[in-house]
Tab-separated table of C-alpha atoms in Angstrom:
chain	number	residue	atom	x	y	z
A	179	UNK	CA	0.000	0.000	0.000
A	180	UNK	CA	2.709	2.665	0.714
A	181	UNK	CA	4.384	1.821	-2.648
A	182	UNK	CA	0.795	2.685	-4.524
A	183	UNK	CA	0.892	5.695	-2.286
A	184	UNK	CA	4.124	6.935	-3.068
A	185	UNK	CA	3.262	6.491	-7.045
A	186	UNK	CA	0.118	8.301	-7.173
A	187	UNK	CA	1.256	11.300	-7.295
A	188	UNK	CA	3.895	10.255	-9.812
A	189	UNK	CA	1.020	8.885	-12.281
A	190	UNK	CA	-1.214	12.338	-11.173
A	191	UNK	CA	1.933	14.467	-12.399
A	192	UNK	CA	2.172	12.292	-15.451
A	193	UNK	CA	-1.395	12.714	-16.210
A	194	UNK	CA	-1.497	16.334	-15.974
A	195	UNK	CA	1.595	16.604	-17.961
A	196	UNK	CA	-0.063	14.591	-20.827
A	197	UNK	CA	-2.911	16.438	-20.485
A	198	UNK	CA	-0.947	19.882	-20.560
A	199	UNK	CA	0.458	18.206	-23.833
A	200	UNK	CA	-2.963	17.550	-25.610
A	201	UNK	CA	-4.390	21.388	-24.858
A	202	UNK	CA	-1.492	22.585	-26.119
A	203	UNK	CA	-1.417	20.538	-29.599
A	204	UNK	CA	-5.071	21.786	-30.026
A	205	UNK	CA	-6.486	25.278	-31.495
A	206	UNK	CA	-8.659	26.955	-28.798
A	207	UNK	CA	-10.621	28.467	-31.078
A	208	UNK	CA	-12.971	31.079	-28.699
A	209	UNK	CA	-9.865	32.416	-27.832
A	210	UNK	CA	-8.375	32.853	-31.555
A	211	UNK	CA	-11.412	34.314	-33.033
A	212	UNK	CA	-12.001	37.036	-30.076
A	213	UNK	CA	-8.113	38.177	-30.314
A	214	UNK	CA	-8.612	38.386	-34.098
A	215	UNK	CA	-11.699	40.521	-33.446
A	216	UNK	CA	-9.971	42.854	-31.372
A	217	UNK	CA	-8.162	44.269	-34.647
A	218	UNK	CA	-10.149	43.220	-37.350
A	219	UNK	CA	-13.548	44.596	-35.758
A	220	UNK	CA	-13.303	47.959	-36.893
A	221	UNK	CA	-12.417	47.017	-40.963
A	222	UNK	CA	-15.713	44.299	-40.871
A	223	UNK	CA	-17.715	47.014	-39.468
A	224	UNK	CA	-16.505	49.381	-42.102
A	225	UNK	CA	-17.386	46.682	-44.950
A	226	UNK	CA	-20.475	46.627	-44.016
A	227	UNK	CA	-21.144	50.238	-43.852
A	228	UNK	CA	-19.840	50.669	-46.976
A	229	UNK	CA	-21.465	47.779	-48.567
A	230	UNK	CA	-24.823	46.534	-47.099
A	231	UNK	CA	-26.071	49.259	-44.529
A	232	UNK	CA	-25.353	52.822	-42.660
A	233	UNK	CA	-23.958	51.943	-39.088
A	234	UNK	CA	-23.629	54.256	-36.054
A	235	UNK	CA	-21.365	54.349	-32.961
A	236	UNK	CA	-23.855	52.461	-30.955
A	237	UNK	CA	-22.614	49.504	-33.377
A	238	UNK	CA	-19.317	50.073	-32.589
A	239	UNK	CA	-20.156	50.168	-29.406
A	240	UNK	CA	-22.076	46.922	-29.476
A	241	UNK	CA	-19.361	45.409	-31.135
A	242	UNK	CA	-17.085	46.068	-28.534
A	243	UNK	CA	-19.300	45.473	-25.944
A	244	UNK	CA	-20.218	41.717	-27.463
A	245	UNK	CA	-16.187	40.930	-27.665
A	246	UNK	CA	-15.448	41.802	-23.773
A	247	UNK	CA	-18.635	40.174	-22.850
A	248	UNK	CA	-17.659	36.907	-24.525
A	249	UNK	CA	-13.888	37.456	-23.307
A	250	UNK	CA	-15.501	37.540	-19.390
A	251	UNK	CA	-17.433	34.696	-20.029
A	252	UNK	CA	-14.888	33.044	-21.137
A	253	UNK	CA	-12.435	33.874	-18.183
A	254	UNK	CA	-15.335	33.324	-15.809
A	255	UNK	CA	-16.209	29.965	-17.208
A	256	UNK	CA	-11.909	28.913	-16.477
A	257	UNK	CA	-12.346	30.684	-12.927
A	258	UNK	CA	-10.379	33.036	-11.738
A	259	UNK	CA	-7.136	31.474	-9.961
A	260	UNK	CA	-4.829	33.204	-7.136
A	261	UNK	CA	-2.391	34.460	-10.186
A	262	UNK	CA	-5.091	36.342	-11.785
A	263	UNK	CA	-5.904	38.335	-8.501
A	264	UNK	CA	-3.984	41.233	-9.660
A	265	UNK	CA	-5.746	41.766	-12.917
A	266	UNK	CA	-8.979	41.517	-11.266
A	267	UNK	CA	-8.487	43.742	-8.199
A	268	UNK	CA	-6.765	46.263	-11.010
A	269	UNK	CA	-10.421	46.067	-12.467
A	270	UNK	CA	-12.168	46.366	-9.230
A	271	UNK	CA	-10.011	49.329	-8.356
A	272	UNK	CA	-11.065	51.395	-11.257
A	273	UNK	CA	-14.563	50.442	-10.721
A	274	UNK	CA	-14.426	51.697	-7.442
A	275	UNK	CA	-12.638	55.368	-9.373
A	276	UNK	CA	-14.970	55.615	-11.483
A	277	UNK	CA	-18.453	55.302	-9.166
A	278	UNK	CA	-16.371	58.104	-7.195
A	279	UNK	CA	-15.858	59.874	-10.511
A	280	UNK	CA	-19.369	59.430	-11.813
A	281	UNK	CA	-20.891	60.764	-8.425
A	282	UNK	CA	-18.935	63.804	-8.041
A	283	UNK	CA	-19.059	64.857	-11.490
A	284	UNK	CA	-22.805	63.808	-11.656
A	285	UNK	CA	-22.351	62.029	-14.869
A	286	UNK	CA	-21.901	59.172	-15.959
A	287	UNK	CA	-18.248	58.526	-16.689
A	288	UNK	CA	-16.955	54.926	-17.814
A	289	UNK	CA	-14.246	55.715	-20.242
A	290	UNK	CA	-11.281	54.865	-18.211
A	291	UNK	CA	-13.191	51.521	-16.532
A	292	UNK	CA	-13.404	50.179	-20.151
A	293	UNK	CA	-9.727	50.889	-21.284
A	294	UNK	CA	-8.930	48.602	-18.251
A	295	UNK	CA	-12.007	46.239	-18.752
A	296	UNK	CA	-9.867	45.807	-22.056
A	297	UNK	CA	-6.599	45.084	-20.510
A	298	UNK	CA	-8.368	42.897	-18.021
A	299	UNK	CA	-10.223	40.312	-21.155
A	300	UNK	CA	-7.403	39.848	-23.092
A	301	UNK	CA	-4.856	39.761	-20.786
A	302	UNK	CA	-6.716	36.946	-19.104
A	303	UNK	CA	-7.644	35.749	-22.494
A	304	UNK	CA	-3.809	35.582	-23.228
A	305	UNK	CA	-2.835	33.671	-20.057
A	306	UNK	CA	-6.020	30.506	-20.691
A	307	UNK	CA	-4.208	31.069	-24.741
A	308	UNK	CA	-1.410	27.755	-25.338
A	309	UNK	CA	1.184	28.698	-27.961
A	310	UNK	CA	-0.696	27.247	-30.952
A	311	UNK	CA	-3.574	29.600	-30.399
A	312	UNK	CA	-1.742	32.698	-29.800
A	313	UNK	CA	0.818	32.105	-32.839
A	314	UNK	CA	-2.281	32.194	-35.247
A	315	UNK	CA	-4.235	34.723	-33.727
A	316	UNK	CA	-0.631	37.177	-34.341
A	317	UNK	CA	0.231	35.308	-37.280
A	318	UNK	CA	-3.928	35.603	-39.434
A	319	UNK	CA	-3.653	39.223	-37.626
A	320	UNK	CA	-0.925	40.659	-39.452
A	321	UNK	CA	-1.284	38.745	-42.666
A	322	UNK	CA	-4.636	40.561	-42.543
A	323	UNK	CA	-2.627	43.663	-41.917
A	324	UNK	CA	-0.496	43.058	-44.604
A	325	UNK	CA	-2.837	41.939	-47.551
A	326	UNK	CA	-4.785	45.596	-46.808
A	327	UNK	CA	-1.829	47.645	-46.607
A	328	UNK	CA	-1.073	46.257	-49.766
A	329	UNK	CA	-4.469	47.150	-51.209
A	330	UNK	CA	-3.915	50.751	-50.234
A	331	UNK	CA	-0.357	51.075	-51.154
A	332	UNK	CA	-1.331	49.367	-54.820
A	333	UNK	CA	-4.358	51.148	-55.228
A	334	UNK	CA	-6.324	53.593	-52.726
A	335	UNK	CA	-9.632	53.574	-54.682
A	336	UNK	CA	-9.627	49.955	-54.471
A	337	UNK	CA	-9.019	50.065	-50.624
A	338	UNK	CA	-11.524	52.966	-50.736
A	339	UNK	CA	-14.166	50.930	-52.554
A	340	UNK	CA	-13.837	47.732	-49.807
A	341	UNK	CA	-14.416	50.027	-46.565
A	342	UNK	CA	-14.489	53.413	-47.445
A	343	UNK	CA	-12.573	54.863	-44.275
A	344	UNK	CA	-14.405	58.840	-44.683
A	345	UNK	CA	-17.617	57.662	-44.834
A	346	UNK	CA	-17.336	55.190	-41.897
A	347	UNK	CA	-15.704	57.826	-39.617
A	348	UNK	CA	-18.808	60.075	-40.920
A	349	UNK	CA	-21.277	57.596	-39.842
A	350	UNK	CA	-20.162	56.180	-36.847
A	351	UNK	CA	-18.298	59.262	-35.096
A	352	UNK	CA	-19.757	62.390	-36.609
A	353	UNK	CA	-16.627	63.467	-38.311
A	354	UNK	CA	-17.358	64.762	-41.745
A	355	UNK	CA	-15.014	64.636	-44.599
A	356	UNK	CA	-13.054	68.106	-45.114
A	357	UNK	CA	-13.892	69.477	-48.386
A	358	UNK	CA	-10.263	68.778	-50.072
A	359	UNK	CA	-10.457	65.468	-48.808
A	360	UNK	CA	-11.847	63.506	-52.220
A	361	UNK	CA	-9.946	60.318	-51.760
A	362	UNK	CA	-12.574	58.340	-49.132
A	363	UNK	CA	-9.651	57.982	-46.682
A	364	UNK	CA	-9.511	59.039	-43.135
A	365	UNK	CA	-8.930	63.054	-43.768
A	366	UNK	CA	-6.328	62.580	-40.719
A	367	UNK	CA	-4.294	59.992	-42.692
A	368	UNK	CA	-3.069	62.858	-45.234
A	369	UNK	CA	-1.205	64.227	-43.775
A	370	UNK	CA	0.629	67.347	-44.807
A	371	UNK	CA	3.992	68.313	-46.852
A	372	UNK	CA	5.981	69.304	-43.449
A	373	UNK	CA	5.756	65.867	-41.892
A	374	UNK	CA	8.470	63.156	-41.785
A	375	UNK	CA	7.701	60.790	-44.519
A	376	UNK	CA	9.985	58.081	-46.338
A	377	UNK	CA	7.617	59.461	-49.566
A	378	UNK	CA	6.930	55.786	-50.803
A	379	UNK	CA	2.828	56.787	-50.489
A	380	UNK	CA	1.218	60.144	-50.540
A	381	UNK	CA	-0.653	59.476	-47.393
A	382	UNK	CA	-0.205	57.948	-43.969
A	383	UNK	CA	-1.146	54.459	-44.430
A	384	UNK	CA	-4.124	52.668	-42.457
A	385	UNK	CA	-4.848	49.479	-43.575
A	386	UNK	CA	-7.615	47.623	-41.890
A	387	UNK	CA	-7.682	49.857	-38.714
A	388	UNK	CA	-8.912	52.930	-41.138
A	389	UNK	CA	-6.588	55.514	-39.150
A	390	UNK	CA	-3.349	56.016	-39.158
A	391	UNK	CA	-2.441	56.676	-35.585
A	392	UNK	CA	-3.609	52.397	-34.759
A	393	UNK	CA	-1.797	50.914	-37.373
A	394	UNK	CA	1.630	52.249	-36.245
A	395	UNK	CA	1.067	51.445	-32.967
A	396	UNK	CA	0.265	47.750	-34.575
A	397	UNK	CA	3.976	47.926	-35.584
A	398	UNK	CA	5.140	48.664	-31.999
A	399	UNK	CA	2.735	45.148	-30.905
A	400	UNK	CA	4.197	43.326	-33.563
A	401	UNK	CA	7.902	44.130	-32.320
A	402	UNK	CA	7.023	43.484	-28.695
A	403	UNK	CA	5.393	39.805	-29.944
A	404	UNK	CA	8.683	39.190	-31.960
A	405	UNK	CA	11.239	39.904	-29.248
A	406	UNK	CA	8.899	38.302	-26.749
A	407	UNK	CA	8.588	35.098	-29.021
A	408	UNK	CA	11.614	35.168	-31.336
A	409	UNK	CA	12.775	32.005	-30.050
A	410	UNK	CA	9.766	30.155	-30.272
A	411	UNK	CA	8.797	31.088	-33.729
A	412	UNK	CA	9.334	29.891	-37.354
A	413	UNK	CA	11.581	31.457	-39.692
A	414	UNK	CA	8.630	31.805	-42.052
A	415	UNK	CA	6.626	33.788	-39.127
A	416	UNK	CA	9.308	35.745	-38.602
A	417	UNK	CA	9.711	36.662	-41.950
A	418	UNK	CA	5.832	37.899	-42.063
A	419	UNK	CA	5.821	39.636	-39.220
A	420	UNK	CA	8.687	41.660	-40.353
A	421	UNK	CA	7.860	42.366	-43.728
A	422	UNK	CA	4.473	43.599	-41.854
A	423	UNK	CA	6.598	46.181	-39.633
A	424	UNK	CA	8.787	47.041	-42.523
A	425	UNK	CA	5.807	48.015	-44.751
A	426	UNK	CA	4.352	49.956	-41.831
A	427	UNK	CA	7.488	52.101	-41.040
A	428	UNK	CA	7.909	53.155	-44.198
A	429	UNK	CA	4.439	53.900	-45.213
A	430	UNK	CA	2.812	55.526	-41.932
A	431	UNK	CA	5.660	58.011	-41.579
A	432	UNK	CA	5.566	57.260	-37.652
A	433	UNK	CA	8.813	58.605	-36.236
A	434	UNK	CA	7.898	57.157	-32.438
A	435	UNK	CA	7.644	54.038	-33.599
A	436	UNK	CA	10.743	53.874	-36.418
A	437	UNK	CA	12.459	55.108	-32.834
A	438	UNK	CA	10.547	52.146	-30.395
A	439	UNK	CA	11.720	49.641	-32.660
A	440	UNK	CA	15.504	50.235	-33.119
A	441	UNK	CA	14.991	50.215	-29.404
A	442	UNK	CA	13.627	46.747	-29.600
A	443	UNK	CA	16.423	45.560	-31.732
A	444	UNK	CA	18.821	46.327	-29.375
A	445	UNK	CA	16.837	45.510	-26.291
A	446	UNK	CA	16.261	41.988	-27.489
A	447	UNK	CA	20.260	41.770	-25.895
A	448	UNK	CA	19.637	44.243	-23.341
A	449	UNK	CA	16.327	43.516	-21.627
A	450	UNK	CA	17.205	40.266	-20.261
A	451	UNK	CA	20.025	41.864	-18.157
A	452	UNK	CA	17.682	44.565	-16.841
A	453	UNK	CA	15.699	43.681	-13.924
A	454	UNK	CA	11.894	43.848	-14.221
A	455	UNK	CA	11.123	46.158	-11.646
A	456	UNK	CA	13.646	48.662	-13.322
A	457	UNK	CA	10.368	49.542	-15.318
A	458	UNK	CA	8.746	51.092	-11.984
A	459	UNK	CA	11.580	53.819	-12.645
A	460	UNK	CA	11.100	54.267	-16.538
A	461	UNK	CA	7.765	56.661	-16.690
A	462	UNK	CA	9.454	59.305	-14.055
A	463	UNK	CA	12.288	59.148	-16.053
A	464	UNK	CA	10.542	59.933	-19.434
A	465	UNK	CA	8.141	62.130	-17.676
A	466	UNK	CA	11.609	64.016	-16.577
A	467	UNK	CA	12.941	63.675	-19.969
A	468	UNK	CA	10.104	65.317	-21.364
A	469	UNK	CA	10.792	68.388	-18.643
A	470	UNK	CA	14.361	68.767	-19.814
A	471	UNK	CA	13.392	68.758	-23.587
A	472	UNK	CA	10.568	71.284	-22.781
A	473	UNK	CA	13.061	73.101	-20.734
A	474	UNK	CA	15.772	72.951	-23.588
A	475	UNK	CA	13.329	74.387	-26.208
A	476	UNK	CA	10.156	75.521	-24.323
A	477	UNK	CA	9.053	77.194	-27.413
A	478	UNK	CA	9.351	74.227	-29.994
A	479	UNK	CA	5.694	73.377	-31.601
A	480	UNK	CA	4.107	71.845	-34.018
A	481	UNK	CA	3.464	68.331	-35.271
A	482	UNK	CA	6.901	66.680	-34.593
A	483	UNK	CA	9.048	65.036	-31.272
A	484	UNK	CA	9.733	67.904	-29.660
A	485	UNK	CA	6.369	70.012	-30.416
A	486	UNK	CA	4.035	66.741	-29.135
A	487	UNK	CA	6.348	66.655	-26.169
A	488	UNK	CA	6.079	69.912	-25.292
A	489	UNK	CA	2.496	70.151	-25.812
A	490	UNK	CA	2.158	67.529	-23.184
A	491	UNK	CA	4.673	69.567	-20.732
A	492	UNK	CA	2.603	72.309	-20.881
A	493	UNK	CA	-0.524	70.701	-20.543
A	494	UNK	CA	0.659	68.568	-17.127
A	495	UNK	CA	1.879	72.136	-15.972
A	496	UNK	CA	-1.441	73.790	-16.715
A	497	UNK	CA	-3.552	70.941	-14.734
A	498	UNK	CA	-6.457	72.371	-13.126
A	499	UNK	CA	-6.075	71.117	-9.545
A	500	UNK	CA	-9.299	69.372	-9.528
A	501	UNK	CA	-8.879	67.548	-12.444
A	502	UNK	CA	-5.930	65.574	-9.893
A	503	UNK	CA	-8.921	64.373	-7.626
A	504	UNK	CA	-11.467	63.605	-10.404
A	505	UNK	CA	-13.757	66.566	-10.389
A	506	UNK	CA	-12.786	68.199	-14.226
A	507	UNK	CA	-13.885	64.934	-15.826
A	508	UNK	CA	-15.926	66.958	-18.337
A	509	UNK	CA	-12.796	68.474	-20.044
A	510	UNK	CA	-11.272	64.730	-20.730
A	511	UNK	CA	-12.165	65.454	-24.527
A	512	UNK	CA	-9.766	67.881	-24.456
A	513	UNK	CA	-6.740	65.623	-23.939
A	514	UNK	CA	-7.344	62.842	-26.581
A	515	UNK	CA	-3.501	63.751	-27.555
A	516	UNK	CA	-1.479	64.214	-24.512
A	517	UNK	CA	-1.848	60.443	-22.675
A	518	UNK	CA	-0.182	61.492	-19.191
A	519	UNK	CA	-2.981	64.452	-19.286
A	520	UNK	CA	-5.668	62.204	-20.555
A	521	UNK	CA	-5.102	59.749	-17.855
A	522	UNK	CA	-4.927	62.034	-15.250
A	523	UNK	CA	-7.974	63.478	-15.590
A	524	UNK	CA	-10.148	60.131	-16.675
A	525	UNK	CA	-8.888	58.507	-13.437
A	526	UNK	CA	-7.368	60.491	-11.090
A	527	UNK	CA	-4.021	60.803	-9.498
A	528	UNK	CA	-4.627	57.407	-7.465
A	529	UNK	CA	-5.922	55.875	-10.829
A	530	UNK	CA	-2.651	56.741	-12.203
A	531	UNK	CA	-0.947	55.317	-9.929
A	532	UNK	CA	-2.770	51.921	-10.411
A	533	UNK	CA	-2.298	51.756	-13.984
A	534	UNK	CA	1.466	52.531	-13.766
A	535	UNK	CA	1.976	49.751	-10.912
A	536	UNK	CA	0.010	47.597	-13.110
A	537	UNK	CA	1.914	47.792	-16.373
A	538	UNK	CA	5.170	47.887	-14.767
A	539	UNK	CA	4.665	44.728	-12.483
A	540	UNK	CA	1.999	42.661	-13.619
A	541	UNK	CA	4.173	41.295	-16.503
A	542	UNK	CA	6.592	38.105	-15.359
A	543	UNK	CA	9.996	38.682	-15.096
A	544	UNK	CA	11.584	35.128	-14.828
A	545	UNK	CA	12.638	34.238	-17.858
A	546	UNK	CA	14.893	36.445	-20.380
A	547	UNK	CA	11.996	36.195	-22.986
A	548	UNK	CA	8.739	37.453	-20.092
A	549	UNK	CA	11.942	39.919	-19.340
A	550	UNK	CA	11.919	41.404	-23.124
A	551	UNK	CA	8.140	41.598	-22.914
A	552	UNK	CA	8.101	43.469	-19.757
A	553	UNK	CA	10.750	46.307	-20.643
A	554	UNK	CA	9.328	46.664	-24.060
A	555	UNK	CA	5.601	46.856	-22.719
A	556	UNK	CA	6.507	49.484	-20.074
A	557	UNK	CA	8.581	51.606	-22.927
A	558	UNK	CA	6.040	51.441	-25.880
A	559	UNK	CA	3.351	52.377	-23.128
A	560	UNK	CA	4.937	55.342	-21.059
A	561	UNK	CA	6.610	55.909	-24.418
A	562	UNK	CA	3.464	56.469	-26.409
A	563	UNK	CA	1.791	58.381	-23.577
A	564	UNK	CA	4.056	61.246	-24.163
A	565	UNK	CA	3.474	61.890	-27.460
A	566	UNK	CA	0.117	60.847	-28.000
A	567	UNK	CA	-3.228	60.322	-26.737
A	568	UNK	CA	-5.270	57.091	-26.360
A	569	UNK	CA	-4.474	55.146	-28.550
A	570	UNK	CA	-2.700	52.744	-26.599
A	571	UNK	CA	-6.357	52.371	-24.893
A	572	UNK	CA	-8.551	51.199	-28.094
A	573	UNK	CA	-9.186	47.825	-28.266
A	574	UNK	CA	-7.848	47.571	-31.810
A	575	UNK	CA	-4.778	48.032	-30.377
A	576	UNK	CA	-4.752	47.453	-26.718
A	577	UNK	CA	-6.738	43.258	-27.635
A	578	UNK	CA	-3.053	41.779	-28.817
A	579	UNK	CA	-1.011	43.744	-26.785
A	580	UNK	CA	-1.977	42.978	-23.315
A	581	UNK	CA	-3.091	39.170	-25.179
A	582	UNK	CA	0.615	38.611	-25.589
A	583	UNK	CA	1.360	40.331	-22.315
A	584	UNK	CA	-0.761	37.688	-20.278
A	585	UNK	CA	0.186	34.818	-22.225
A	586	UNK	CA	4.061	35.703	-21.397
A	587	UNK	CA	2.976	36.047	-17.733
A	588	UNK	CA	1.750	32.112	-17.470
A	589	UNK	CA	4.511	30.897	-19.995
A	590	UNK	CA	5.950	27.660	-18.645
A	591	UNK	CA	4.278	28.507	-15.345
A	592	UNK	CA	0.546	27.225	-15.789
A	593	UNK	CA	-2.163	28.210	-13.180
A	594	UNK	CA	-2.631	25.820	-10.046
A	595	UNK	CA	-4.913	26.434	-7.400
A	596	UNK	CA	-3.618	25.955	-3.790
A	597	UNK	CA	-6.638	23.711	-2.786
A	598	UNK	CA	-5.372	20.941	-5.915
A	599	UNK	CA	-2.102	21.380	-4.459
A	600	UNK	CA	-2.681	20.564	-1.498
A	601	UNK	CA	-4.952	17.725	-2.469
A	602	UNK	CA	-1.938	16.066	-4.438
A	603	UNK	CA	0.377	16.699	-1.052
A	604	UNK	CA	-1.621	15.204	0.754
């Protein structure tokens, strides 16, 4: 009897290994289709508004709303385990934020609860995700990406003529074509003769996102998925995945992101020697770059590093001391393009503090690979928020980010609950 004893939990850990073996040889596919919703949402939605019928932000809205519903269904269904506390008491916290919000304001206010409703699906969508599932969702993703990109660079009225970016904008968020703008793209994608441009298009590029500002920050997920996974991936995925970012750089004219990934390149050999709580240190120190760049040339402006920077400098300097403790909420609209600012007011000082904590230390630090994906998370984020607005929010963006990001944080280190452990020790 003690021999049968002292075997059972041999045979247990064989069976759960075997078993870890068969999920991981299969496609999960509730998982794959909602992270390829999460970018490819916005481009159906335009098809159909171009093609079949007139839709309005309350379809967007729906749409969104019916992917995170599925996403906590599907996380709900799995059960949450001790290693997902801090994403959910993350979420909690910014429910809490944003009653207190809400009440004082005396409006309704849930912006900022569903950016990190967001992060809170398909991060936990990421850590149920085995390999197989996540490399298609990245890989279908990009080769989506791609083939539109493609379309546009080729020919724009063909692009035009599958989902008509002006007229979806028009329908769904009341902005209305500018009267120059005769091409049916996204009058922001034009851009305008000043701007940094490697002149291979005569617009900022969009592909399947519609807007310009999404798909280059699709470039900066792609690069933190590649050094995250580089290992672990074929040469022929690498090779797509690439030839994505390439075609993105040089056809978006996006200088923050031609800088984020040089900075990837050469933190692929870095990052693993940095420790991961070195990130709790990197947004003061941007925050402080941006002060000595303001400081250098407080009078630079305009649409390029230095002007976006200083914009936000002067905008953190100007905050109206309310706004710290939640009660300008109304004036959030005001700050779509200056992320620190933005953030500050949506969620107040405290809720700043939570998201920073969060990005900087829910991401696993134990292997050199979760290492690469938590330095280059923290960078593209803090990164991004000084120069731009929300955009690292949307779910078009925000889906395979923080879908990588919680896959990474379970890699080789798969959920157990302390009551099953103890049930085997015993």
């Amino acid at each position: 009897m003690a021999a049968v004893d002292q075997k059972a939990p041999t045979f247990a850990v064989a069976g759960n290994r075997l078993d870890a073996a068969a999920r991981a040889s299969h496609v999960d596919h509730p998982v794959l289709w909602l992270g390829l919703l999460s970018v490819l949402y916005n481009g159906i939605l335009a098809f159909i508004n171009h093609n079949f019928m007139p839709l309005s932000l309350t379809h967007v809205a729906a749409s969104e709303g019916l992917i995170m519903a599925s996403a906590i269904i599907y996380i709900l269904h799995k059960g949450i385990y001790e290693t997902d506390l801090p994403a959910f008491l993350f979420l909690l916290f910014t429910l809490v934020v944003t009653i207190y919000v809400s009440v004082l304001n005396r409006m309704p206010f849930v912006d900022h609860f569903r950016n990190v409703l967001i992060i809170f699906c398909f991060s936990g969508l990421g850590g149920w995700s085995n390999e197989k599932t996540m490399k298609l969702a990245f890989r279908w993703a990009s080769l989506a990406v791609l083939i539109f990109l493609i379309f546009e660079i080729v020919s724009v009225p063909f692009y035009v003529s599958i989902v008509h970016p002006s007229d979806y904008f028009a329908n769904t968020r009341g902005l209305l074509p500018l009267s120059y703008n005769k091409t049916g793209l996204f009058q922001n994608a034009l851009g305008f003769p000043e701007r940094f441009s490697f002149g291979i298009i005569d617009h900022r590029s969009s592909s399947i996102f519609l807007e310009q500002v999404s798909l280059a920050n699709f470039c900066g997920v792609i690069a933190i998925y590649l050094i995250s996974m580089w290992e672990r991936i074929s040469r022929w995925d690498r090779l797509l995945f690439i030839a994505t970012a390439v075609l993105i750089l040089v056809t978006n004219d996006t200088r923050t992101m031609l800088i984020f990934c040089f900075a990837c390149i050469v933190g692929y050999f870095v990052f693993p020697k940095i420790p991961r709580n070195f990130n709790l240190a990197l947004m003061p120190l941007i925050v402080a770059a941006g002060f000595l760049v303001y400081t250098m040339k407080p009078n630079a402006t305009g649409d390029n590093f230095t002007g976006r920077i200083n914009l936000t400098m002067k905008k953190i300097m100007e905050l109206d001391p309310l706004a710290v403790l939640g009660l300008s909420v109304d004036r959030v609209a005001e700050f779509a393009d200056s992320g620190y600012v933005y953030l500050i007011y949506a969620a107040t000082v405290f809720g700043v503090i939570a998201f920073w904590l969060f990005v900087c230390l829910f991401p696993a630090g134990r292997t050199a690979a979760q290492r690469r994906c938590a330095h280059s998370l923290s960078l593209f984020i803090f990164l991004n928020m000084m120069i731009g607005g929300t955009a690292v929010f949307s779910m078009k963006i925000a889906g395979l980010l923080w879908f990588v990001v919680g896959y990474m944080r379970f890699h080789d280190s798969p959920r157990i609950r302390q009551g099953r452990a103890a049930d085997v020790e015993s």
